[in-house]
Short mmCIF file of C-alpha atoms in Angstrom, two decimals:
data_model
loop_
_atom_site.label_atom_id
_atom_site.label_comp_id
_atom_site.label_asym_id
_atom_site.label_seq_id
_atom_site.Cartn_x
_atom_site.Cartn_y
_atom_site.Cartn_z
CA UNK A 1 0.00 0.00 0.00
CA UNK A 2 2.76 2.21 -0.66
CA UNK A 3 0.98 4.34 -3.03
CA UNK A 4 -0.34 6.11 0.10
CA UNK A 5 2.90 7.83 0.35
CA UNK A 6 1.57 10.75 -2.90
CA UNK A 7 -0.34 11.90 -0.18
CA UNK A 8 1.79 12.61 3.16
CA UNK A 9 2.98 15.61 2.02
CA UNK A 10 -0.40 17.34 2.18
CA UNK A 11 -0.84 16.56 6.19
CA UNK A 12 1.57 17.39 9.16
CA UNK A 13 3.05 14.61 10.35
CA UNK A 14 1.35 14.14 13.36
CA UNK A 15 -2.25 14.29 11.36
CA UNK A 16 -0.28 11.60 8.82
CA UNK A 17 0.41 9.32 11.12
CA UNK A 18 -3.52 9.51 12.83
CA UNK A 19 -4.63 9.35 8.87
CA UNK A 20 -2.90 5.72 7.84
CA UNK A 21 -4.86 4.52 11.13
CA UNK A 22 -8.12 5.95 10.70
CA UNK A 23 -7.95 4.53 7.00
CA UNK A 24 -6.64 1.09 8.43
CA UNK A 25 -9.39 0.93 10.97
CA UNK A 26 -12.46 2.36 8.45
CA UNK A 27 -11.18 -0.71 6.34
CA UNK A 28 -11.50 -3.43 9.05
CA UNK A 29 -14.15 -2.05 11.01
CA UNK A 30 -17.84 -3.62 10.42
CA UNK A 31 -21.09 -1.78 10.60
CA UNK A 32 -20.99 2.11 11.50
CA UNK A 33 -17.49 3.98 10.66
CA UNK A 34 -17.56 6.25 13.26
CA UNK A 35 -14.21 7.22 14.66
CA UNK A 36 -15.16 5.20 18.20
CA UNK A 37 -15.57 2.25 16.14
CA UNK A 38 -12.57 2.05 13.89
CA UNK A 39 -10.34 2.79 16.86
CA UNK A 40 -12.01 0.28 18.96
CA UNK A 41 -11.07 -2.32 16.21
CA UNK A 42 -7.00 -0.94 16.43
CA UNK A 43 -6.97 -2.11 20.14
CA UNK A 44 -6.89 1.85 20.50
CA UNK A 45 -10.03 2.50 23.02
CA UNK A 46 -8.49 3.08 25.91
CA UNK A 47 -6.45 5.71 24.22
CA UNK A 48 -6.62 8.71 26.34
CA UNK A 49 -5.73 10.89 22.80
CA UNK A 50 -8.92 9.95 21.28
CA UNK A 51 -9.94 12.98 20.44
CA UNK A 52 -6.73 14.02 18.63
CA UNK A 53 -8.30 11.60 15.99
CA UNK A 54 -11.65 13.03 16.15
CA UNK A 55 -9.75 16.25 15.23
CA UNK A 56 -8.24 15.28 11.96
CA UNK A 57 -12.06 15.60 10.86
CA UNK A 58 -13.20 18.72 12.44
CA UNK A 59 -10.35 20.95 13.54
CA UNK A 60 -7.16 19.87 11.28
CA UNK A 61 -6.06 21.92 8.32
CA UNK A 62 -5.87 20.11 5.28
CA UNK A 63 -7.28 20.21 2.19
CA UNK A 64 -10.00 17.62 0.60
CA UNK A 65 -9.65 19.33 -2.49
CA UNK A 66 -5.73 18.53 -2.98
CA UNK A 67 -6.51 14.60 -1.57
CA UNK A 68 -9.26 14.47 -4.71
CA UNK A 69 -6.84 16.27 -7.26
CA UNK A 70 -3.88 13.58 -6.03
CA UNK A 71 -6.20 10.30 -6.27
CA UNK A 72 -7.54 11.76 -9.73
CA UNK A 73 -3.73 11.46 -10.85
CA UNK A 74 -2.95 8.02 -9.17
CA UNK A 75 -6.02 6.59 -10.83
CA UNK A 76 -5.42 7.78 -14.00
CA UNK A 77 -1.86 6.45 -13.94
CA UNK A 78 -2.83 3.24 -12.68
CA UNK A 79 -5.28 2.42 -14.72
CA UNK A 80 -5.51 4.82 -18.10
CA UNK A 81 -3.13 4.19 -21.36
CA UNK A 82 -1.68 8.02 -22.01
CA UNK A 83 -3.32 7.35 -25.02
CA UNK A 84 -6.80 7.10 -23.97
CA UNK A 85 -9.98 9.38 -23.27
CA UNK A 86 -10.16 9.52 -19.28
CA UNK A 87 -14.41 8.38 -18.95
CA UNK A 88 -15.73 10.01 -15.98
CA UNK A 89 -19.20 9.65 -14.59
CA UNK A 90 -20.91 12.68 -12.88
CA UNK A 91 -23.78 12.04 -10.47
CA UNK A 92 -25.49 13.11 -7.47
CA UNK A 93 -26.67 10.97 -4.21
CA UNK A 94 -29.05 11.60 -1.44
CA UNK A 95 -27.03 10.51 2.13
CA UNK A 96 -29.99 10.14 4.48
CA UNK A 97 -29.37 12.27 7.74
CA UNK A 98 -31.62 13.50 10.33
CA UNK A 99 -30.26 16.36 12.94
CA UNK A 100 -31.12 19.86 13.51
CA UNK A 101 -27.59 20.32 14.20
CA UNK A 102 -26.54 19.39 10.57
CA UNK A 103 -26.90 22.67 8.83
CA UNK A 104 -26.71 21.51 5.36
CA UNK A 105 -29.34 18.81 5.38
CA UNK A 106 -32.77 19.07 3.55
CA UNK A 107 -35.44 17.40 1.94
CA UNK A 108 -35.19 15.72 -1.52
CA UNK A 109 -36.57 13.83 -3.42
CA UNK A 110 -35.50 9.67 -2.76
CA UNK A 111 -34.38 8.31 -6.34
CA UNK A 112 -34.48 4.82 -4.87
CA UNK A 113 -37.95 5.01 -3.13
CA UNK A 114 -39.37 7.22 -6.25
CA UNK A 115 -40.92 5.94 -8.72
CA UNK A 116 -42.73 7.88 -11.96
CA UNK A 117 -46.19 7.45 -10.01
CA UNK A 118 -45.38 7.45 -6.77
CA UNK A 119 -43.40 10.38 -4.88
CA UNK A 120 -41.46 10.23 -1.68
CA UNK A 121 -39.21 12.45 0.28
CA UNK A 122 -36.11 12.02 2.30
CA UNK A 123 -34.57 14.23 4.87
CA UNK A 124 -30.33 14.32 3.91
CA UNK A 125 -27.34 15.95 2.36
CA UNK A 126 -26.70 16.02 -1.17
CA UNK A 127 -23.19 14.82 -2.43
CA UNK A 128 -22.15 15.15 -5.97
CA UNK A 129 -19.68 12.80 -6.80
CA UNK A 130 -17.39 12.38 -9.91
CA UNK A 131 -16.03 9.06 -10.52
CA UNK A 132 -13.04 7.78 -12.91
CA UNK A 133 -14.72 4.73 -15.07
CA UNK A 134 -12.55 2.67 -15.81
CA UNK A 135 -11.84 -1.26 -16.31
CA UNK A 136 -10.54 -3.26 -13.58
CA UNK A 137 -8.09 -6.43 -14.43
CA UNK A 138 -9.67 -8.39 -11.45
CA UNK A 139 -13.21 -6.99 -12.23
CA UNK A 140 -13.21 -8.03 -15.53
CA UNK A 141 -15.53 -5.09 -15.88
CA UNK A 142 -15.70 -1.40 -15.81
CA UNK A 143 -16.02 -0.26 -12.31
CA UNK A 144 -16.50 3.36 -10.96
CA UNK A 145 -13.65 5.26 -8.69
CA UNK A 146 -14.75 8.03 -6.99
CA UNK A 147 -12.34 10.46 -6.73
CA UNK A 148 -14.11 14.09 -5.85
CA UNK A 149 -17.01 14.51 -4.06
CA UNK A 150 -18.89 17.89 -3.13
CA UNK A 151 -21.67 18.97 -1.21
CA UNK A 152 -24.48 20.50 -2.97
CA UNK A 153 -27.24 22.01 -0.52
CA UNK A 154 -30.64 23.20 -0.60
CA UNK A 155 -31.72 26.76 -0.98
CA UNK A 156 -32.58 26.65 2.76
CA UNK A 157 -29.42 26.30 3.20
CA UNK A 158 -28.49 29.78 2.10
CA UNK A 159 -31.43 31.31 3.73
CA UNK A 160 -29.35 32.90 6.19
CA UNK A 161 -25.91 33.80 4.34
CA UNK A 162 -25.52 37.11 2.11
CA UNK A 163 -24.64 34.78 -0.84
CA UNK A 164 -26.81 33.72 -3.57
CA UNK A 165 -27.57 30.13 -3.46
CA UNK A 166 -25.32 27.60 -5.59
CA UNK A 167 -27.40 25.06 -7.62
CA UNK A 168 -26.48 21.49 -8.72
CA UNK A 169 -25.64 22.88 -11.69
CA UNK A 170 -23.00 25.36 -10.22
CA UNK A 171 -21.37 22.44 -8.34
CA UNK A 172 -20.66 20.34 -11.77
CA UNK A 173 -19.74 23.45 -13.46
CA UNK A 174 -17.17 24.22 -10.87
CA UNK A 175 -16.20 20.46 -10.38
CA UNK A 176 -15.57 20.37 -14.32
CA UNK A 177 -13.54 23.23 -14.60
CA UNK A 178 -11.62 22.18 -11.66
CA UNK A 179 -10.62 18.53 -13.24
CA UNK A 180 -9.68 20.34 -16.36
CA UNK A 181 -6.92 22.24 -14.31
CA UNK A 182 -6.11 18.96 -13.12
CA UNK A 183 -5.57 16.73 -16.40
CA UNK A 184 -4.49 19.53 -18.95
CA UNK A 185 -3.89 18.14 -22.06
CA UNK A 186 -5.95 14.96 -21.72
CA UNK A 187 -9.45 14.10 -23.59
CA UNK A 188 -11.24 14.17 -20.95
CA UNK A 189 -15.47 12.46 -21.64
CA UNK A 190 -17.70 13.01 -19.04
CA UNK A 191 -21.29 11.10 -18.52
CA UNK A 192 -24.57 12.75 -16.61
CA UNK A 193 -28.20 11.66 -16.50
CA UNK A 194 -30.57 14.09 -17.83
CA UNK A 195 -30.55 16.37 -14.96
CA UNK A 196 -27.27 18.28 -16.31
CA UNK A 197 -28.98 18.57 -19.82
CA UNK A 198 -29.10 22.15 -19.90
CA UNK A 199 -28.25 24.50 -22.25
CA UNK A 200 -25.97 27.60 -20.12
CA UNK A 201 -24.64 24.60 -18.70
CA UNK A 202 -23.64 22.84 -21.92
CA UNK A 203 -22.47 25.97 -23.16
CA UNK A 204 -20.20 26.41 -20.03
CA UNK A 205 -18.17 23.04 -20.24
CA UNK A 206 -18.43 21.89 -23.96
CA UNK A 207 -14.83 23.69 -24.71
CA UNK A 208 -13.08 21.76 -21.61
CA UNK A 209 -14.47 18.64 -22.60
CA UNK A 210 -16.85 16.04 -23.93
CA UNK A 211 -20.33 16.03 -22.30
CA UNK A 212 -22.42 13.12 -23.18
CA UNK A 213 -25.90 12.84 -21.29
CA UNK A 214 -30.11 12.51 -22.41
CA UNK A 215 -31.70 14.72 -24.86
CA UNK A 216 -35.70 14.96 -25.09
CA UNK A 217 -37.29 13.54 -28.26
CA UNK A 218 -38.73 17.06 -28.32
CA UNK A 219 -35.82 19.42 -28.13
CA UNK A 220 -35.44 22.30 -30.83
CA UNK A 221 -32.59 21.54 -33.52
CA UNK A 222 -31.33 23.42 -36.17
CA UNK A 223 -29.47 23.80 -38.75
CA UNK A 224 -25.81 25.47 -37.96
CA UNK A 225 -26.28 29.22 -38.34
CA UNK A 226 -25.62 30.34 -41.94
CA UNK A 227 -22.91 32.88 -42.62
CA UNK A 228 -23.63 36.30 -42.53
CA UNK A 229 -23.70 37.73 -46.16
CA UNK A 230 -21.07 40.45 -47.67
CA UNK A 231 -22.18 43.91 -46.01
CA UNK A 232 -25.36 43.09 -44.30
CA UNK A 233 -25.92 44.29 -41.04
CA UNK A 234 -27.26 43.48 -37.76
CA UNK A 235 -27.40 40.68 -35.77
CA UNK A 236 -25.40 37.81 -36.80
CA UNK A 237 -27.92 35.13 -36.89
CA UNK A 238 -27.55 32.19 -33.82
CA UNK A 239 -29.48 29.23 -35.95
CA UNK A 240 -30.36 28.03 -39.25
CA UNK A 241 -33.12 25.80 -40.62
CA UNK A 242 -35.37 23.53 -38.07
CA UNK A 243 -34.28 20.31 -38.09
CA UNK A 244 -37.46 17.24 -37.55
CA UNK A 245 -38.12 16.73 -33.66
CA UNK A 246 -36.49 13.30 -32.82
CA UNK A 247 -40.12 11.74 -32.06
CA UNK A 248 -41.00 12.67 -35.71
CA UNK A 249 -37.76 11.24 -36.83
CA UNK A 250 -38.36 7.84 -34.86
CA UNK A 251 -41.73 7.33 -37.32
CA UNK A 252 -39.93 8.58 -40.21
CA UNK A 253 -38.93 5.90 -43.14
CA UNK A 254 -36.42 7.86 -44.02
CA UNK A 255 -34.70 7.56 -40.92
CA UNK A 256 -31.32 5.28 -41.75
CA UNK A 257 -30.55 2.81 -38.76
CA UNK A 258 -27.89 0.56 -37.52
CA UNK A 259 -27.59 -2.36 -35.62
CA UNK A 260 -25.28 -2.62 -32.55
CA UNK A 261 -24.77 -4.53 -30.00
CA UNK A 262 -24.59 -3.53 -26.69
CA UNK A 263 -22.20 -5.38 -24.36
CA UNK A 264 -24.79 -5.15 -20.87
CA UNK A 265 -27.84 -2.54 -20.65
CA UNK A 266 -30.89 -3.12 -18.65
CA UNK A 267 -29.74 -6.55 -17.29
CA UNK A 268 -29.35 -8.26 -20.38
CA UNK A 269 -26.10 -8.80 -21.96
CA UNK A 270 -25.23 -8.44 -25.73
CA UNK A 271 -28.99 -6.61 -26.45
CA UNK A 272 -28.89 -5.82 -30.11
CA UNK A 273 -30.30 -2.15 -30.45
CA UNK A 274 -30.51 0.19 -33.66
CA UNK A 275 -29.08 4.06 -33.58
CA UNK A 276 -29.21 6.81 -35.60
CA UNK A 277 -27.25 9.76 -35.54
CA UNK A 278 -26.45 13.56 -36.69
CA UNK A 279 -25.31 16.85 -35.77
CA UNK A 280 -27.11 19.96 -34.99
CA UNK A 281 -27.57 23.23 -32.81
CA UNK A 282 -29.87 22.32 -29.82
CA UNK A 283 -31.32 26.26 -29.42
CA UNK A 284 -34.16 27.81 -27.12
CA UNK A 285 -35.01 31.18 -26.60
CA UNK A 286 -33.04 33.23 -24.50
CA UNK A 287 -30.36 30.83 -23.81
CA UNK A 288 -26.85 30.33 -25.88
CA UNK A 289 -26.90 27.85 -28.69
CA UNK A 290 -24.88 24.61 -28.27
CA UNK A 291 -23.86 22.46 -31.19
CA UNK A 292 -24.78 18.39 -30.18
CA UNK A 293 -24.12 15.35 -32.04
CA UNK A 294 -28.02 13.85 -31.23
CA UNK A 295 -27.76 10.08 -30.99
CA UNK A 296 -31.18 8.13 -31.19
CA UNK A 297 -31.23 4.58 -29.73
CA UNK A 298 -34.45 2.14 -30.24
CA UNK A 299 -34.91 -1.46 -29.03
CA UNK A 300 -36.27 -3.41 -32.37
CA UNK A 301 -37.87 -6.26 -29.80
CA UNK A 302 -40.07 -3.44 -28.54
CA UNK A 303 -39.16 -3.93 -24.89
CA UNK A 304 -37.52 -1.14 -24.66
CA UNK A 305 -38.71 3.18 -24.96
CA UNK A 306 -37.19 4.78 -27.36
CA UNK A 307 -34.47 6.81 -26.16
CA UNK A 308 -31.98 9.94 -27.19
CA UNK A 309 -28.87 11.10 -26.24
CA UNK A 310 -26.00 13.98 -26.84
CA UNK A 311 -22.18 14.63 -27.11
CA UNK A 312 -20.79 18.01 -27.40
CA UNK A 313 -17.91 16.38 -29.30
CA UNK A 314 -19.69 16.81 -32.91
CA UNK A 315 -16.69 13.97 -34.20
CA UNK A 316 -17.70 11.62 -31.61
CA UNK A 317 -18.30 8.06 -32.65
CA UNK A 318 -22.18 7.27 -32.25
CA UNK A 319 -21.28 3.36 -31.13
CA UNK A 320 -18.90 5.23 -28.21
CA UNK A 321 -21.73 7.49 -27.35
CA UNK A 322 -24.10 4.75 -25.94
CA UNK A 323 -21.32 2.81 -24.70
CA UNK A 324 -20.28 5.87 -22.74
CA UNK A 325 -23.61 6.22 -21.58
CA UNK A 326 -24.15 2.81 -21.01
CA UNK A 327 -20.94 2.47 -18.13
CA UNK A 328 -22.92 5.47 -16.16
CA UNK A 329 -24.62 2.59 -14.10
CA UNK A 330 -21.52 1.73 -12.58
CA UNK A 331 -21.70 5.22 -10.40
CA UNK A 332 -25.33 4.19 -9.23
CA UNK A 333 -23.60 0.37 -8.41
CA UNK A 334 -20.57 2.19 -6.51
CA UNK A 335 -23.74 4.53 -4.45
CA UNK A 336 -25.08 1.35 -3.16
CA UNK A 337 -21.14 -0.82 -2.76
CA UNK A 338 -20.40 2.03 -0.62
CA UNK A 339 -23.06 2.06 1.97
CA UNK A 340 -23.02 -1.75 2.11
CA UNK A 341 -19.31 -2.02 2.37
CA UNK A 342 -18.03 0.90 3.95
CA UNK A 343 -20.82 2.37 5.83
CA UNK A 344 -21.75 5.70 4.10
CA UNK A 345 -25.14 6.88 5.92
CA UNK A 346 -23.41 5.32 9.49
CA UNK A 347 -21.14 8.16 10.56
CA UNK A 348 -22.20 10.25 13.72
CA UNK A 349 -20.48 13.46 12.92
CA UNK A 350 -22.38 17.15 13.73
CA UNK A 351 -19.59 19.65 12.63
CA UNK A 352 -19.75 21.45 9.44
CA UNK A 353 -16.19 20.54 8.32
CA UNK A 354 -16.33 16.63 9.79
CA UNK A 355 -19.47 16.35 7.41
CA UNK A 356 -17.60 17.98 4.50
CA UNK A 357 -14.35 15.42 5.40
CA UNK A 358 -15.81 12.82 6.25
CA UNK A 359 -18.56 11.12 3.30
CA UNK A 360 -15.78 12.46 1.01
CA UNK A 361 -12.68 10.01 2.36
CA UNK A 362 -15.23 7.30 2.63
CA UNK A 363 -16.25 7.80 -1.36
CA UNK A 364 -12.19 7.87 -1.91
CA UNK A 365 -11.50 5.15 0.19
CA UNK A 366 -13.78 3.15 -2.11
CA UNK A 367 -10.92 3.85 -4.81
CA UNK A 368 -7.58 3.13 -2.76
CA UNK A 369 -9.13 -0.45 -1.97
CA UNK A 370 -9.76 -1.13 -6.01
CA UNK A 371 -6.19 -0.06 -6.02
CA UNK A 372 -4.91 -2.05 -3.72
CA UNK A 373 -6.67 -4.97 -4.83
CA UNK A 374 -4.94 -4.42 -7.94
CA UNK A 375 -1.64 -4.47 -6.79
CA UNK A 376 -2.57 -7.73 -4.57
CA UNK A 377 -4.25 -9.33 -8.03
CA UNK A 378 -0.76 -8.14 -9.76
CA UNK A 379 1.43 -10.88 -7.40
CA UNK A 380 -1.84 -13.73 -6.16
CA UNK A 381 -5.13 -14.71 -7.91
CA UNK A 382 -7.80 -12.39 -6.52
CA UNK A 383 -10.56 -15.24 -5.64
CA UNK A 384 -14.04 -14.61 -5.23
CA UNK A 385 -16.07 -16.14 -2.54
CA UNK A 386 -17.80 -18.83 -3.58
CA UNK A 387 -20.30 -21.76 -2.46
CA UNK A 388 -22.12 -25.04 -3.56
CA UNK A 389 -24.80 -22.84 -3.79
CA UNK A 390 -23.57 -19.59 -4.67
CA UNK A 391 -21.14 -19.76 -7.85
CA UNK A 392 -19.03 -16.51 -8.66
CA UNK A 393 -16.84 -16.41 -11.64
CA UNK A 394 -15.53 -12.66 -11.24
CA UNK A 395 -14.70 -10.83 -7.81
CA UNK A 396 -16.74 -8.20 -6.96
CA UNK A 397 -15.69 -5.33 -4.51
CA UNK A 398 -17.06 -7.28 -1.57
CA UNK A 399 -14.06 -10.02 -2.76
CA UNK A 400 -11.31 -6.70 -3.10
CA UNK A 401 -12.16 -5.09 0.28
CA UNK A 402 -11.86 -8.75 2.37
CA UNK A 403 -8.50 -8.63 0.59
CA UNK A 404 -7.03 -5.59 1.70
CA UNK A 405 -8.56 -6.78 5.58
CA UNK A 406 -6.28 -9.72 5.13
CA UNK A 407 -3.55 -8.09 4.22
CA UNK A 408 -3.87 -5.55 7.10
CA UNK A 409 -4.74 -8.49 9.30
CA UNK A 410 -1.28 -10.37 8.49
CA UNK A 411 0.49 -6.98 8.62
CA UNK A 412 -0.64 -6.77 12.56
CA UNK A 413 -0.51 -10.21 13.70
CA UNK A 414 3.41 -10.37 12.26
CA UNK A 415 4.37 -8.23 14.63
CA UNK A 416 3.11 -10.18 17.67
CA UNK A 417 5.76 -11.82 19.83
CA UNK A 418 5.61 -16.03 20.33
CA UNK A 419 6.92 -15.32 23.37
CA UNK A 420 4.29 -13.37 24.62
CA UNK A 421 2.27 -14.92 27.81
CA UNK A 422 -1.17 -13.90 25.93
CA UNK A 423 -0.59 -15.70 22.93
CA UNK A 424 -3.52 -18.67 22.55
CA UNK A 425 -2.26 -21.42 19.88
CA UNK A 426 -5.42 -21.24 17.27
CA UNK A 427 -5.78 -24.12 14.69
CA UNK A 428 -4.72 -22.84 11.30
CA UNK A 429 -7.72 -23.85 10.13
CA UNK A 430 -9.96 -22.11 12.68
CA UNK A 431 -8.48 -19.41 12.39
CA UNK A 432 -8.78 -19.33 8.59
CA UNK A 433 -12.72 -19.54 9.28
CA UNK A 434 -12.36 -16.51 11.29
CA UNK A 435 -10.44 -14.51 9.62
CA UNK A 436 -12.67 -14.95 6.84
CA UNK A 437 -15.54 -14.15 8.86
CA UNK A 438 -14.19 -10.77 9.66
CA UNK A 439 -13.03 -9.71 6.31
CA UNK A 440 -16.11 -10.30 5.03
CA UNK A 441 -18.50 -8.76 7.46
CA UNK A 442 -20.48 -6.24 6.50
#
């Protein structure tokens, strides 16, 4: 796990050395990762320090924003060609929290509760994560690495501040520009749901990179705007001819389709779908124009709604549109591998900066164990638990994290004297069982 060492030098040494064990302990620890529990499973409870390791959270200066820029750059080197477009899934989560004392919490919609007909509400702070998608050697699959993750309030948030209130939309728009600073030079492709289909805010970020996310059948295209002719005067014109409405294109003979195959989408592997494509300027009054590359998708079984997309790269492939689009379900699958495996929604802490530290490093921490299982896969088969009546051909991040426990686990118990009058001789193979046990509890 030396690859923890591109961070030290953004912590004081004392807050460095209280770091490696928090991230040791919010590895091994089951359940809630509160800091009483991780340093209750370091033998560290009776610690009269304790809350030097609270403060690491709430009081000590560092800077989350620096950690996220640093893991960007270790992820990208671990696991990118040069070569290559960097993917990178942009999303936002609801992390359930009740508290009057949490100042940031409101009440939002639940996009795991909801349903098209049926509403409901959760009380919680809003995190918007971007995640590096990329595929794993011991996955066999793409997998998504969170890397920065901001808080997005409410507007009752800023009730009481002399600032303006900072939308979802502001958060991606700074979070974009901010990753551009950090990869200069790179092709950088980023995928969104429909939420971040907006035109200011396609016309903000289509120059640092490729935006691909959902277009409605009904959006207003156009033809590019024509040039202005020799000495006329006035405004220069924005648009040019109206292009069909995608639903009117869908019915349309005319309409030239491909097949392709799609490798997994909607739980079926290797669905065979047709697209269609083009280019146009995606225009509505009032707001900039933005030229799109309009991708339509339809399932020829009928199973399926018809469906459109975008990319603000006009040269962009229409087969690597979808597929972009397609990997964005990995950042829903890390959401939920998160607060199974590492206890986002568990932590207990009420100060403003703890909250902002905290759901962060556990997002991040998400990452470093993908890398480390990497490195482990690079020098021992990474195995995936399996039964008589449970058979797994590919490990899944439940199969990484009870990895990196063992190897933490072997890392402690080497260290333990055989001289030592509370030694109890285990079995090998009981304590095989247990070990097991532990690593894989949830």
């Amino acid at each position: 796990m030396s690859s923890l060492s591109v961070f030290a030098n953004l912590f004081t040494r004392p807050t460095w050395a209280r770091v490696l064990l928090l991230i040791a302990g919010a590895i091994l620890v089951p359940g809630r990762r509160t800091v009483a529990a991780v340093l209750r499973i370091l033998g560290l409870d009776q610690d009269g320090d304790f809350a030097t390791y609270h403060a690491v959270l709430n009081r000590a200066r560092w800077s989350s924003r620096a950690v996220a820029g640093r893991l960007l750059r270790l992820l990208v080197a671990s696991f990118v060609p040069a070569d290559a477009a960097i993917l990178i899934g942009l999303d936002d989560t609801i992390e359930r929290r009740w508290g009057p004392r949490i100042r940031a919490r409101g009440i939002y919609r639940d996009p795991v509760r909801s349903s098209k007909a049926h509403l409901v509400k959760t009380s919680g702070l809003r995190w918007l994560s971007a995640m590096l998608m990329v595929r794993v050697p011991w996955a066999g699959r793409v997998l998504a690495l969170p890397f920065l993750t901001v808080l997005a309030p409410s507007k009752r948030y800023y009730a009481d501040q002399p600032r303006s209130p900072k939308t979802l939309l502001d958060c991606a728009r700074q979070a974009i520009f901010q990753i551009r600073r950090w990869l200069p030079g790179r092709r950088i492709v980023l995928v969104a749901d429909g939420a971040f289909a907006a035109l200011d805010f396609l016309a903000a970020v289509r120059r640092h990179l490729c935006l691909v996310t959902r277009l409605r059948l009904d959006a207003n295209l156009f033809d590019p705007a024509p040039p202005r002719p020799p000495g006329k005067r006035g405004r220069k014109a924005v648009r040019g001819k109206k292009q069909p409405k995608l639903a009117r294109r869908l019915l349309d003979p005319a309409t030239i389709w491909e097949q392709h195959t799609v490798a997994l989408w909607y739980g079926r592997a290797n669905r065979v779908v047709e697209i269609a494509s083009g280019t146009a300027v995606w225009y509505h009054g009032g707001l900039p124009p933005v030229p799109i590359r309009w991708l339509l998708v339809r399932d020829p079984s009928g199973e399926l709604e018809p469906q459109a997309f975008l990319a603000t790269d006009l040269d962009a492939a229409p087969a690597d549109i979808l597929q972009w689009f397609v990997h964005r379900w990995q950042v829903e699958v890390t959401f939920e591998e998160t607060r199974a495996h590492l206890g986002i929604e568990t932590q207990r802490q009420w100060s403003d900066l703890a909250i902002l530290r905290t759901t962060p490093a556990l997002l991040g921490l998400f990452s470093l164990i993908v890398l480390w299982a990497n490195d482990i896969a690079a020098t021992q088969p990474l195995r995936p638990r399996t039964a008589a009546w449970y058979p797994k051909a590919l490990p899944t991040f439940s199969d990484a994290i009870a990895a990196v426990r063992r190897q933490i686990w072997a890392h402690h118990s080497s260290f333990m004297s055989p001289k030592s009058d509370e030694l109890v001789k285990i079995p090998a193979e009981l304590w095989h069982r247990m070990a097991t046990a532990l690593s894989h509890a949830a």
